Short mmCIF file of C-alpha atoms and ligand atoms in Angstrom, two decimals:
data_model
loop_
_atom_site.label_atom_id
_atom_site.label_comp_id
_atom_site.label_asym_id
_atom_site.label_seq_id
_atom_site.Cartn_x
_atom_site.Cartn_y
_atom_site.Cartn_z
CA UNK W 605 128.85 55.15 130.48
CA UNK W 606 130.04 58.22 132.31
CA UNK W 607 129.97 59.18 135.75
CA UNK W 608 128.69 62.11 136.41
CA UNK W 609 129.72 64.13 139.95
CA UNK W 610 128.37 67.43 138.58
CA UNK W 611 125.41 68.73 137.26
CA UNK W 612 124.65 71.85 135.93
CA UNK W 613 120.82 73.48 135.37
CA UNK W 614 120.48 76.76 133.04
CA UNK W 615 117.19 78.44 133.58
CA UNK W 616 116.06 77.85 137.17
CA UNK W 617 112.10 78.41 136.76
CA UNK W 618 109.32 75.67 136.98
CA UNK W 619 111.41 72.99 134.68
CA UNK W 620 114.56 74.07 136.05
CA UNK W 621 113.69 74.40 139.37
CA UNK W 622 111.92 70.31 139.44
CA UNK W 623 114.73 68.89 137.86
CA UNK W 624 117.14 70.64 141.11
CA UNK W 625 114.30 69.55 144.06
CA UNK W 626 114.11 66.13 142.45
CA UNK W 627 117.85 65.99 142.35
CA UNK W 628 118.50 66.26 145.43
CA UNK W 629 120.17 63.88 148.42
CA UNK W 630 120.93 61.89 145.06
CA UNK W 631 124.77 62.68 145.13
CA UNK W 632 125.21 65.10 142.69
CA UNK W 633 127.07 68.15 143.18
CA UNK W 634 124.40 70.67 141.76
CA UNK W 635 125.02 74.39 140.28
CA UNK W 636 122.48 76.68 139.03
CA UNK W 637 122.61 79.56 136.36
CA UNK W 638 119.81 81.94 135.96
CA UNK W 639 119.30 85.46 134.17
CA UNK W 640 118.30 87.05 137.49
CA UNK W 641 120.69 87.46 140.41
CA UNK W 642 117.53 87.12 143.15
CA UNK W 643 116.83 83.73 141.46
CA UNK W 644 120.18 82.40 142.30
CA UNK W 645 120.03 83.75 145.70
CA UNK W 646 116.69 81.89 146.36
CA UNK W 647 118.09 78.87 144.97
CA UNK W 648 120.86 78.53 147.45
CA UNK W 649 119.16 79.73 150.24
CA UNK W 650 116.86 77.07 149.69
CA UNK W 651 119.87 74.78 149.38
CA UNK W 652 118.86 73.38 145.44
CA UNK W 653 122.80 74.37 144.70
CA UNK W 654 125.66 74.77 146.08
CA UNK W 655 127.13 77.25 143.43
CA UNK W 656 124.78 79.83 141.11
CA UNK W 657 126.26 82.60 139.10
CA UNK W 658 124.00 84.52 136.29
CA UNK W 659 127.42 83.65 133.89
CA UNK W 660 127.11 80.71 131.90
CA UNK W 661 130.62 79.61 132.32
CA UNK W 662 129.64 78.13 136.13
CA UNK W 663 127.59 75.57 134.04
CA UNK W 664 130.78 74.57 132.17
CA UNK W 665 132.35 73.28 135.08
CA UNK W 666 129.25 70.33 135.23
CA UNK W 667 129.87 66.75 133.93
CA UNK W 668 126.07 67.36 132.73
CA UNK W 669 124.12 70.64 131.75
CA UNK W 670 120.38 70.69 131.60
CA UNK W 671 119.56 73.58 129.39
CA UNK W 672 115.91 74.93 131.20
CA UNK W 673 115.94 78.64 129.71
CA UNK W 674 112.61 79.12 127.83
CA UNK W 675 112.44 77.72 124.10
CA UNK W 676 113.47 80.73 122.54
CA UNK W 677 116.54 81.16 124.24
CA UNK W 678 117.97 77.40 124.18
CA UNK W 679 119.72 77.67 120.74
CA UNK W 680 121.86 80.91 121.72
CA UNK W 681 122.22 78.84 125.26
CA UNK W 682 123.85 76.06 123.45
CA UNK W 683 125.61 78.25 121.10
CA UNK W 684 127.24 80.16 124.37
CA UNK W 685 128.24 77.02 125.73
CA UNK W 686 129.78 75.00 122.70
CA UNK W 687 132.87 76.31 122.97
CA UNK W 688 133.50 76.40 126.70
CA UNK W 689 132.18 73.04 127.69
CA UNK W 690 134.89 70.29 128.80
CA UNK W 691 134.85 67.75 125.48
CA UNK W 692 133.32 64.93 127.50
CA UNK W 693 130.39 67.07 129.14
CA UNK W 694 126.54 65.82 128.20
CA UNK W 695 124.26 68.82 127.09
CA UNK W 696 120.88 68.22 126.76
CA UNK W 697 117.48 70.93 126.99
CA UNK W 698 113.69 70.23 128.04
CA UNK W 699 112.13 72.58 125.15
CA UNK W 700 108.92 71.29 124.08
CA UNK W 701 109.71 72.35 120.33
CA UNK W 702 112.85 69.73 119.07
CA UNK W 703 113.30 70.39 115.26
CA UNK W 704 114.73 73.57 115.13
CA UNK W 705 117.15 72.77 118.19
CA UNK W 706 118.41 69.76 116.61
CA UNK W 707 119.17 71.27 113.00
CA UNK W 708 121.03 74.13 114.95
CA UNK W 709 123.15 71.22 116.72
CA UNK W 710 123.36 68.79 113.55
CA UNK W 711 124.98 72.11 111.59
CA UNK W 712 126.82 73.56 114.63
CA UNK W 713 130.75 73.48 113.67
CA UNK W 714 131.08 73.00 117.69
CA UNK W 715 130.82 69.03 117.56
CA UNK W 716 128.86 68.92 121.36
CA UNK W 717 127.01 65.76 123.50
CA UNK W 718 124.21 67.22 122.53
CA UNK W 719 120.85 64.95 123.28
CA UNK W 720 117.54 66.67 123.39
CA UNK W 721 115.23 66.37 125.58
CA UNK W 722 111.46 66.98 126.48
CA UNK W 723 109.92 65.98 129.71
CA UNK W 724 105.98 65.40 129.54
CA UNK W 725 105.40 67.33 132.44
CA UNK W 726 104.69 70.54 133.69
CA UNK W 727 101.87 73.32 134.88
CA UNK W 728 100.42 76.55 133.90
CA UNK W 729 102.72 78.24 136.16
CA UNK W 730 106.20 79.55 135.73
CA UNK W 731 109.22 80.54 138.02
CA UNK W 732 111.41 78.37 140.75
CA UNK W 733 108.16 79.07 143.33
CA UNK W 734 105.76 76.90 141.21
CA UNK W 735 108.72 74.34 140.91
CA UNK W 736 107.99 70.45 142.21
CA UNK W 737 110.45 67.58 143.65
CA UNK W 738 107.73 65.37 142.30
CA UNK W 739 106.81 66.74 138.79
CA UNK W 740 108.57 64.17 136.76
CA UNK W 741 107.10 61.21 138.86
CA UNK W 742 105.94 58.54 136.28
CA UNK W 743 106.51 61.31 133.20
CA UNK W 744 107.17 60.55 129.93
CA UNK W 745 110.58 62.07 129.12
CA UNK W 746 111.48 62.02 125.25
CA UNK W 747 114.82 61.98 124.00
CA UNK W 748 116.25 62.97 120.94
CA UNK W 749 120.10 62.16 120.75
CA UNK W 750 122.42 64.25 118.17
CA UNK W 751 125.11 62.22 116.10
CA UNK W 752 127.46 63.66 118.72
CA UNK W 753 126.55 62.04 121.42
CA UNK W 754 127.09 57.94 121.83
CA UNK W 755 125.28 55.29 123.41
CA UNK W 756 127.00 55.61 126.41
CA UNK W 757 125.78 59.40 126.67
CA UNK W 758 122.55 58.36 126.05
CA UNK W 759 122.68 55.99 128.90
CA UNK W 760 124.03 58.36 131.06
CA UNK W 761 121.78 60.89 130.94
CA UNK W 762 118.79 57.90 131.34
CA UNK W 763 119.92 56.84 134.82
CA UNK W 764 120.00 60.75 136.31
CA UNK W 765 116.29 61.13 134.20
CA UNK W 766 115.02 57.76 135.97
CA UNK W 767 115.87 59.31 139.22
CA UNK W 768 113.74 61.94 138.28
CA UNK W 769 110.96 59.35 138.10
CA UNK W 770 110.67 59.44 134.64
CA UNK W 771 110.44 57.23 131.75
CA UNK W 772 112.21 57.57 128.66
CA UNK W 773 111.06 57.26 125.23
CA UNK W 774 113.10 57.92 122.32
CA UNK W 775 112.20 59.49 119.30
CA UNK W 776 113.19 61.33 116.14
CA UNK W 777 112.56 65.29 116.18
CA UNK W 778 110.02 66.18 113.28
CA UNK W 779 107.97 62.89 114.71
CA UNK W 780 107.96 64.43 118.17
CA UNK W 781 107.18 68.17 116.99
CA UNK W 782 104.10 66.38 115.11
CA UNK W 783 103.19 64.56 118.26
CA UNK W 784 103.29 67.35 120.88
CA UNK W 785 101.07 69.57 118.29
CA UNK W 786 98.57 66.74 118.48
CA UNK W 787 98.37 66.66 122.39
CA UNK W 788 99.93 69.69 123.66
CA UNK W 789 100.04 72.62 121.09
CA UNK W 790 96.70 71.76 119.56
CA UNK W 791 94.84 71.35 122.62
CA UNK W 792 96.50 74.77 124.52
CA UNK W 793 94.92 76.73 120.58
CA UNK W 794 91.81 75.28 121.23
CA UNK W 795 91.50 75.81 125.38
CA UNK W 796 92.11 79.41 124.49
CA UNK W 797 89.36 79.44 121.69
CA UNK W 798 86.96 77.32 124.00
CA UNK W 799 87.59 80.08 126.83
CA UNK W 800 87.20 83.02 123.77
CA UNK W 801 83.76 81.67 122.49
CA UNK W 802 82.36 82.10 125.88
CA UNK W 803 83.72 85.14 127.20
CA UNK W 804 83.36 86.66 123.34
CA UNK W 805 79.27 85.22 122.99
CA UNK W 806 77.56 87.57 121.05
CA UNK W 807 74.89 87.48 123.80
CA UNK W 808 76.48 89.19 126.34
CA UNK W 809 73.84 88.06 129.40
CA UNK W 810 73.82 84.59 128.38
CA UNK W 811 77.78 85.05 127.91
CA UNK W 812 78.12 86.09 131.71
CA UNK W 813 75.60 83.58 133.27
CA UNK W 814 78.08 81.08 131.45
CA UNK W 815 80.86 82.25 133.31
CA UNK W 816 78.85 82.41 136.65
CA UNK W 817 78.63 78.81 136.37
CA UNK W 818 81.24 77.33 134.77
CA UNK W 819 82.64 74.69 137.05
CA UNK W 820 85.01 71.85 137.02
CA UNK W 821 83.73 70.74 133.25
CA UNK W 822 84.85 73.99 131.83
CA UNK W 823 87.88 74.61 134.50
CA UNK W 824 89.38 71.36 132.76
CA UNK W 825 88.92 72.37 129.27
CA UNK W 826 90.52 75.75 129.80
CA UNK W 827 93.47 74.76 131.49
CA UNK W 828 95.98 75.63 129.01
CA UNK W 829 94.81 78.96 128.18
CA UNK W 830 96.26 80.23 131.41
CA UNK W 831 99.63 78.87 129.83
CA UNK W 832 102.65 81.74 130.60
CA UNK W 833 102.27 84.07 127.11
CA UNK W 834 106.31 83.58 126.48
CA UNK W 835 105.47 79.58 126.40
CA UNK W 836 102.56 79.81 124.82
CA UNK W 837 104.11 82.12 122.14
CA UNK W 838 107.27 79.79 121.57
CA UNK W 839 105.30 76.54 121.23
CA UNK W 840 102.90 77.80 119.04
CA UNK W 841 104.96 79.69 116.71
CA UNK W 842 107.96 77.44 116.70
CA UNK W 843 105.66 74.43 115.99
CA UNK W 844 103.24 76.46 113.49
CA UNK W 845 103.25 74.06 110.57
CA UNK W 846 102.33 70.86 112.70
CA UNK W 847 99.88 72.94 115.02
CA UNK W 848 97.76 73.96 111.94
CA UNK W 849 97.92 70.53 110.64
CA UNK W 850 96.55 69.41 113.47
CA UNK W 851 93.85 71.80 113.92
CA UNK W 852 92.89 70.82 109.96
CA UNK W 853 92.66 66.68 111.51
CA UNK W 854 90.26 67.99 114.49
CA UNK W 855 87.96 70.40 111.85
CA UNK W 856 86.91 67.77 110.13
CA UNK W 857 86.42 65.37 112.77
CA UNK W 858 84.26 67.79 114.13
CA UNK W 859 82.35 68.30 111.43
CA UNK W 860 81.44 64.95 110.77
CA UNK W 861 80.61 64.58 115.01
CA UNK W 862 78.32 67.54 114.24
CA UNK W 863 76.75 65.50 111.28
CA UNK W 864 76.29 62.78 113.36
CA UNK W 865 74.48 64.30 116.25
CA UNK W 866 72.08 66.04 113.57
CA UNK W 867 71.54 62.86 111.42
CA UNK W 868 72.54 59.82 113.08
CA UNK W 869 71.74 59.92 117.20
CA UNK W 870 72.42 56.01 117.54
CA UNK W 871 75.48 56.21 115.37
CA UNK W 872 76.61 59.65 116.98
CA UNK W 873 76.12 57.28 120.51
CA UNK W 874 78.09 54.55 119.59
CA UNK W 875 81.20 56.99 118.98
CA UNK W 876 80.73 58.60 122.49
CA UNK W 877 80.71 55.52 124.17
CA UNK W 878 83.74 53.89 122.30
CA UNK W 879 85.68 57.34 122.93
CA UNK W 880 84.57 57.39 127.22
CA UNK W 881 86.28 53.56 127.15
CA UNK W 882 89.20 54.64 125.36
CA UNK W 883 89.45 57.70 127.57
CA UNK W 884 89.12 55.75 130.46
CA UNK W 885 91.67 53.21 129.63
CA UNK W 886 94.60 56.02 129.31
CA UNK W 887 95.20 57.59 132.42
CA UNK W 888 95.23 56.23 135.80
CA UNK W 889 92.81 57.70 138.72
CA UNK W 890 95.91 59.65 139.85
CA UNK W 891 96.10 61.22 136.47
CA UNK W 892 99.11 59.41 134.60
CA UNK W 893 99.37 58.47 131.29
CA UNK W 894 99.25 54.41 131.66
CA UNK W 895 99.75 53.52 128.00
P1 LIG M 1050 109.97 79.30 133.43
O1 LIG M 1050 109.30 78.81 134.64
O2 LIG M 1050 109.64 80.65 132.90
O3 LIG M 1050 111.54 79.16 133.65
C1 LIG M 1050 112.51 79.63 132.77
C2 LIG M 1050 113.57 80.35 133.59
O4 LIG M 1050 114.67 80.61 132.75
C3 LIG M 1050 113.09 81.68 134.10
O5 LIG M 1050 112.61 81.53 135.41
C4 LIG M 1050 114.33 82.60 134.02
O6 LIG M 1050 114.87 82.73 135.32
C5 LIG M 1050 115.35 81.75 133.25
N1 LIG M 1050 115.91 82.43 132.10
C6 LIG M 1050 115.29 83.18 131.16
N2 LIG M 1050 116.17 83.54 130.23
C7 LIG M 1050 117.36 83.01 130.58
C8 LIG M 1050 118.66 83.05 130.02
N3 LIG M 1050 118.91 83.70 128.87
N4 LIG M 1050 119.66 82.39 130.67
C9 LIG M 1050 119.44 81.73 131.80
N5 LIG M 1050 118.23 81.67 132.39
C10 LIG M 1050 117.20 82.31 131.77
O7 LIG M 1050 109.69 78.30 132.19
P2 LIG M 1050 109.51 76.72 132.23
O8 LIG M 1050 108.05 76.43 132.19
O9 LIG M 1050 110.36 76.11 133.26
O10 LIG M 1050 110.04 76.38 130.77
C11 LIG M 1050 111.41 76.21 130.53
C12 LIG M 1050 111.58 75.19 129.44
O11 LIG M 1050 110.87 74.00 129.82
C13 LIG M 1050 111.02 75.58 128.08
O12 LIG M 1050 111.94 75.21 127.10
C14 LIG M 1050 109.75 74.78 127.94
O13 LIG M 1050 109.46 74.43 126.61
C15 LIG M 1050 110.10 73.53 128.74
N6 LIG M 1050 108.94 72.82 129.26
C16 LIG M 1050 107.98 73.49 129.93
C17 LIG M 1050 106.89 72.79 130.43
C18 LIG M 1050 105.78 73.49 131.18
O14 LIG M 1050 104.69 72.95 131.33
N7 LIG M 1050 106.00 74.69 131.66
C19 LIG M 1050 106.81 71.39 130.27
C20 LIG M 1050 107.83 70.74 129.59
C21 LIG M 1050 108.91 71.46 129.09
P3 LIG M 1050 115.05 84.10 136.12
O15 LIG M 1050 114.17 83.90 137.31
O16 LIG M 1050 116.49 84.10 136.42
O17 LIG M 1050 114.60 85.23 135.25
#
């Protein structure tokens, strides 16, 4: 195992930004690199670093490098940094999409620490302001190591995630990608088609009294439609194939609930009340995932 005396974060918005605030008094020395100068400006003047530049090469300087850009720009991110990095640096990303980032690593000539990651966390919002020392708090944080990095990287990079509050799972890519479209892509498609078949009804009076008095019921189910368009764009277009595969699973499960509550109420009832315990059992009344 390493130590690590440096850390680096690329991308200082909501991700970013958490990982920094729940970083800190933990005795790392902590540097920041965003696209925009007035980010870096905010982030010392709120003390999260104690060097920023908008040039990647401040990041090579780390011992570690979390890689927080959006999705779409982590692969040219690691592809600036492979050759600059010092040989024994840990890179690793939080992009909620891991297949395509891991082939670009496995085939990279640049042989890099490379371990993915994806913490289960996060918000609607974007930018360092919406940012949270306390996001990661009893999060699921999946890991996907490259054939570069050892054991001992591994390790490392566990003990600074743990001090996030999180808890690490490891797992292979493609199984992740198919995972995440089951309870993240999949259910941010179908918020935004929920929120569409309302605001769209071809009724347009019954359409707007819905909307008058939608409350927490609806508020829940539409969540993810107010997703940021540049996430919402990268996770469902970089994670196409498993979304739609997905969305086939949850047709015809609906269909058959809809055949059900038509020609089977006490069957149709016995499903509801199996799915409510199951419900209940996952989360805690704070929220968290307890399985
Ligand atoms: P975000 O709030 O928009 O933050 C991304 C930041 O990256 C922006 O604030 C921007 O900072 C900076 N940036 C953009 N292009 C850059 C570049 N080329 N080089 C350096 N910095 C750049 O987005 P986010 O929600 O934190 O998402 C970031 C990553 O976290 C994504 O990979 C996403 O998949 C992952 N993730 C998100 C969530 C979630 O719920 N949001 C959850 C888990 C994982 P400036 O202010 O400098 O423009």
């Amino acid at each position: 195992m390493q130590e690590i005396k440096s850390i680096a974060v690329i991308g200082l918005g909501l991700i970013g930004g958490s990982i920094l605030k729940g970083l800190q008094g933990k005795g790392y020395d902590l540097y920041g690199v965003s696209r925009r100068e007035e980010t870096i400006n905010q982030a010392l003047e709120e003390n999260l670093i104690i060097k920023g530049s908008t040039n990647i090469d401040l990041a090579c300087e780390a011992d570690l490098i979390f890689i927080c850009t959006p999705i779409n720009k982590t692969i040219e991110t690691i592809n600036l940094l492979a050759s600059k990095v010092k040989p024994e640096a840990i890179i690793t990303d939080v992009a909620s999409v891991k297949e395509r980032i891991m082939d670009f690593v496995y085939l990279s000539p640049d042989k890099i620490r490379f371990i993915g990651g994806h913490p289960m966390a996060g918000k609607e919002n974007k930018g360092l302001d919406s940012s949270d020392e306390s996001l990661f708090i009893d999060a699921k944080w999946v890991l996907t190591p490259s054939k570069y990095a050892d054991e001992g990287d591994v390790k490392t990079l566990s003990v600074i995630i743990k001090k996030l509050g999180a808890k690490i799972i490891i797992a292979e890519p493609a199984q992740h990608d198919k995972a995440v479209a089951l309870i993240s892509h999949m259910p941010l498609l179908l918020s935004q088609g929920l929120f569409r078949t309302v605001d769209n009804y071809s009724d347009i009076e019954i359409s707007q009294l819905a909307i008058t008095l939608a409350s927490s019921g609806f508020r829940d189910m539409t969540r993810l439609a107010a997703t940021n368009s540049e996430l919402t764009k990268d996770m469902l277009f970089q994670n196409k194939k498993n979304v739609i595969e997905s969305v086939k699973e949850f047709k015809k499960y609906l269909e058959g609930l809809e055949k059900e509550l038509i020609e089977d109420e006490e069957n149709f009832m016995r499903i509801a009340e199996k799915l409510a315990c199951n419900r209940k059992q996952m989360y805690s009344p704070e929220g968290k995932n307890i399985l």
